[in-house]
Structure formats: C-alpha cells, structure tokens
PDB file of C-alpha atoms in Angstrom:
ATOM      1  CA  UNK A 199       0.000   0.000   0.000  1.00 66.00           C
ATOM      2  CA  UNK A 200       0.999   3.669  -0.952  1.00 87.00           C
ATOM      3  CA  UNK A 201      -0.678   4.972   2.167  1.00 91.00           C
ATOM      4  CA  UNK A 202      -0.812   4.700   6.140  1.00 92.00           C
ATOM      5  CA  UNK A 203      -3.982   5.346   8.342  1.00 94.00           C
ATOM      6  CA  UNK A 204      -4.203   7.307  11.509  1.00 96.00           C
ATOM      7  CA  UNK A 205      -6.178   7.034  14.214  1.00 96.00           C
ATOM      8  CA  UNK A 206      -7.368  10.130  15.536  1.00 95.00           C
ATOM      9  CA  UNK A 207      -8.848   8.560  19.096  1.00 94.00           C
ATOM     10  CA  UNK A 208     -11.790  10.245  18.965  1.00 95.00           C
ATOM     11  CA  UNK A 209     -15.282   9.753  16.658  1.00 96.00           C
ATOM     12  CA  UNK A 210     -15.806  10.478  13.139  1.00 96.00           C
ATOM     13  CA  UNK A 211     -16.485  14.075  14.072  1.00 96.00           C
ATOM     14  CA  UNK A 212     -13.098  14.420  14.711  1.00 97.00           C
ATOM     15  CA  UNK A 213     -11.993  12.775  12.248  1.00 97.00           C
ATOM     16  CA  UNK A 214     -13.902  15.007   9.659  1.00 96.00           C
ATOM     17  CA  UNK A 215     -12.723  18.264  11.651  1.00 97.00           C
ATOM     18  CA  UNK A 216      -9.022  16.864  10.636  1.00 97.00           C
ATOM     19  CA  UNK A 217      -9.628  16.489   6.706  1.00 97.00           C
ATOM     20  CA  UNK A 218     -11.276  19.753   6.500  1.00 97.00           C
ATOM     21  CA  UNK A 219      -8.525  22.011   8.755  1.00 97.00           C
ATOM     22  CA  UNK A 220      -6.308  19.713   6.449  1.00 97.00           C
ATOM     23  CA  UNK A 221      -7.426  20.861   3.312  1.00 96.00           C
ATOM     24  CA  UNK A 222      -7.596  24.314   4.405  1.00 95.00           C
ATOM     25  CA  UNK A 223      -3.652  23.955   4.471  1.00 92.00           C
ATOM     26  CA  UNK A 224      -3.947  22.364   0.807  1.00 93.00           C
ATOM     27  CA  UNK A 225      -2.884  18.760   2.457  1.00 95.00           C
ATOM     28  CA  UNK A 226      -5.391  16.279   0.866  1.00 94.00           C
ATOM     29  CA  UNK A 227      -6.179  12.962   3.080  1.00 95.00           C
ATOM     30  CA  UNK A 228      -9.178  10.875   2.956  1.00 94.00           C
ATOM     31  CA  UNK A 229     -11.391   9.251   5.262  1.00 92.00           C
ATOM     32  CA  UNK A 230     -13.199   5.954   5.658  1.00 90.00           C
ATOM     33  CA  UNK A 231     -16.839   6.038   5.494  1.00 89.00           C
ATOM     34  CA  UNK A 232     -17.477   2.611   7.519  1.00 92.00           C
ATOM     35  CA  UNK A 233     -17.399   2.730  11.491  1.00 92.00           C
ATOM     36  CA  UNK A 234     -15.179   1.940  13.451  1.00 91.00           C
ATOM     37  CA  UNK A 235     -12.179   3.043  10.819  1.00 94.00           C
ATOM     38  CA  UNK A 236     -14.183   6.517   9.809  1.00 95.00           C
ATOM     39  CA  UNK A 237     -12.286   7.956  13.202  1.00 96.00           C
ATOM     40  CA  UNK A 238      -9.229   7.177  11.386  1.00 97.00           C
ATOM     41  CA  UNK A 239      -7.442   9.234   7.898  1.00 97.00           C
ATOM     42  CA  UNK A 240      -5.528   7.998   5.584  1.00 96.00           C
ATOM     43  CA  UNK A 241      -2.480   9.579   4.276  1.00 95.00           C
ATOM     44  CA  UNK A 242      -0.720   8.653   1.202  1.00 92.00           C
ATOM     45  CA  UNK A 243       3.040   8.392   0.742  1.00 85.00           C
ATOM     46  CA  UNK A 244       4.329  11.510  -1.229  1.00 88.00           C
ATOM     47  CA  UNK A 245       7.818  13.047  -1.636  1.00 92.00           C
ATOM     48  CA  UNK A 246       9.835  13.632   1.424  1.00 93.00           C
ATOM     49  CA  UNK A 247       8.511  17.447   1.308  1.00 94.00           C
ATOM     50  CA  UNK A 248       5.061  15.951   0.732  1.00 93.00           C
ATOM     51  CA  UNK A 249       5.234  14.464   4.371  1.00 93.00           C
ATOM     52  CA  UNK A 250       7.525  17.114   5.903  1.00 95.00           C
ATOM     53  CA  UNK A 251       4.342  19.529   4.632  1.00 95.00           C
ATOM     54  CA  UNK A 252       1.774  17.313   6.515  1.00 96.00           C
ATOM     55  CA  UNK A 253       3.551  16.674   9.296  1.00 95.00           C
ATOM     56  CA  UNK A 254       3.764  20.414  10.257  1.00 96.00           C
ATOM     57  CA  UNK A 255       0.088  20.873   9.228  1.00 97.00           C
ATOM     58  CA  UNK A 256      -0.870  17.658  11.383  1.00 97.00           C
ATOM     59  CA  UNK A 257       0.830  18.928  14.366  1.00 96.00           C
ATOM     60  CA  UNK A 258      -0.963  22.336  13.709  1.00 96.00           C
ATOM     61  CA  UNK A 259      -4.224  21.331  13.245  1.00 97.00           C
ATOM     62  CA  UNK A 260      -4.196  19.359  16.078  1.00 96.00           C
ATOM     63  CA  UNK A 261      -2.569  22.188  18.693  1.00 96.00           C
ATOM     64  CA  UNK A 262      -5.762  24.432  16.949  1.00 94.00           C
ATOM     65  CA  UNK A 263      -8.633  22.164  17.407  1.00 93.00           C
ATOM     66  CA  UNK A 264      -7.952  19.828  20.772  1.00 85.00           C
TER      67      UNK A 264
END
C-alpha cells in the first residue's frame, strides 16, 4: 500500500474536523466512510517534502482544534 492510516482517538467528528482544517492547508487525506475506521485518515506516501508539509500541518491542526 501507498498509504498509512491514523487514528485520531476520537469519533468520526473528529476525524472530519481533521480532513477539513487539512485541506484548508492544501494537504489532501481521505477518510473511511465505515465505522469503526471513519475515526481514522488515511495519508498517502508523497515526496519527502510531501510528508515534511503534513507533518507540520498535522501537528498544527491538532494544537488548533484539541
């Protein structure tokens, strides 16, 4: 697989909350639709500034919305 999933630990609220701050960054992820994995995104492998770019978003979007 060209892609890894992440939990996010909390519902599919969450989860949703994540993709959308996400793509407000321009960092596309999906989501499952099907419970229990729709609290989880997935994240496929891009270039090394692909994932240095998410990571930073990840970590901010997280900091903004816990």
């Amino acid at each position: 697989a060209n892609f890894i999933s992440i939990d996010c630990g909390q519902d599919e609220s969450f989860a949703k909350k994540i993709v959308q701050e996400l793509a407000k960054n321009k960092i596309f992820v999906r989501m499952p639709f099907s419970y229990p994995q729709n609290r989880c995104i997935r994240v496929s492998a891009g270039t090394e500034n692909d994932m240095k770019n998410f990571e930073s978003a990840f970590k901010t979007v997280l900091e903004r919305i816990r």
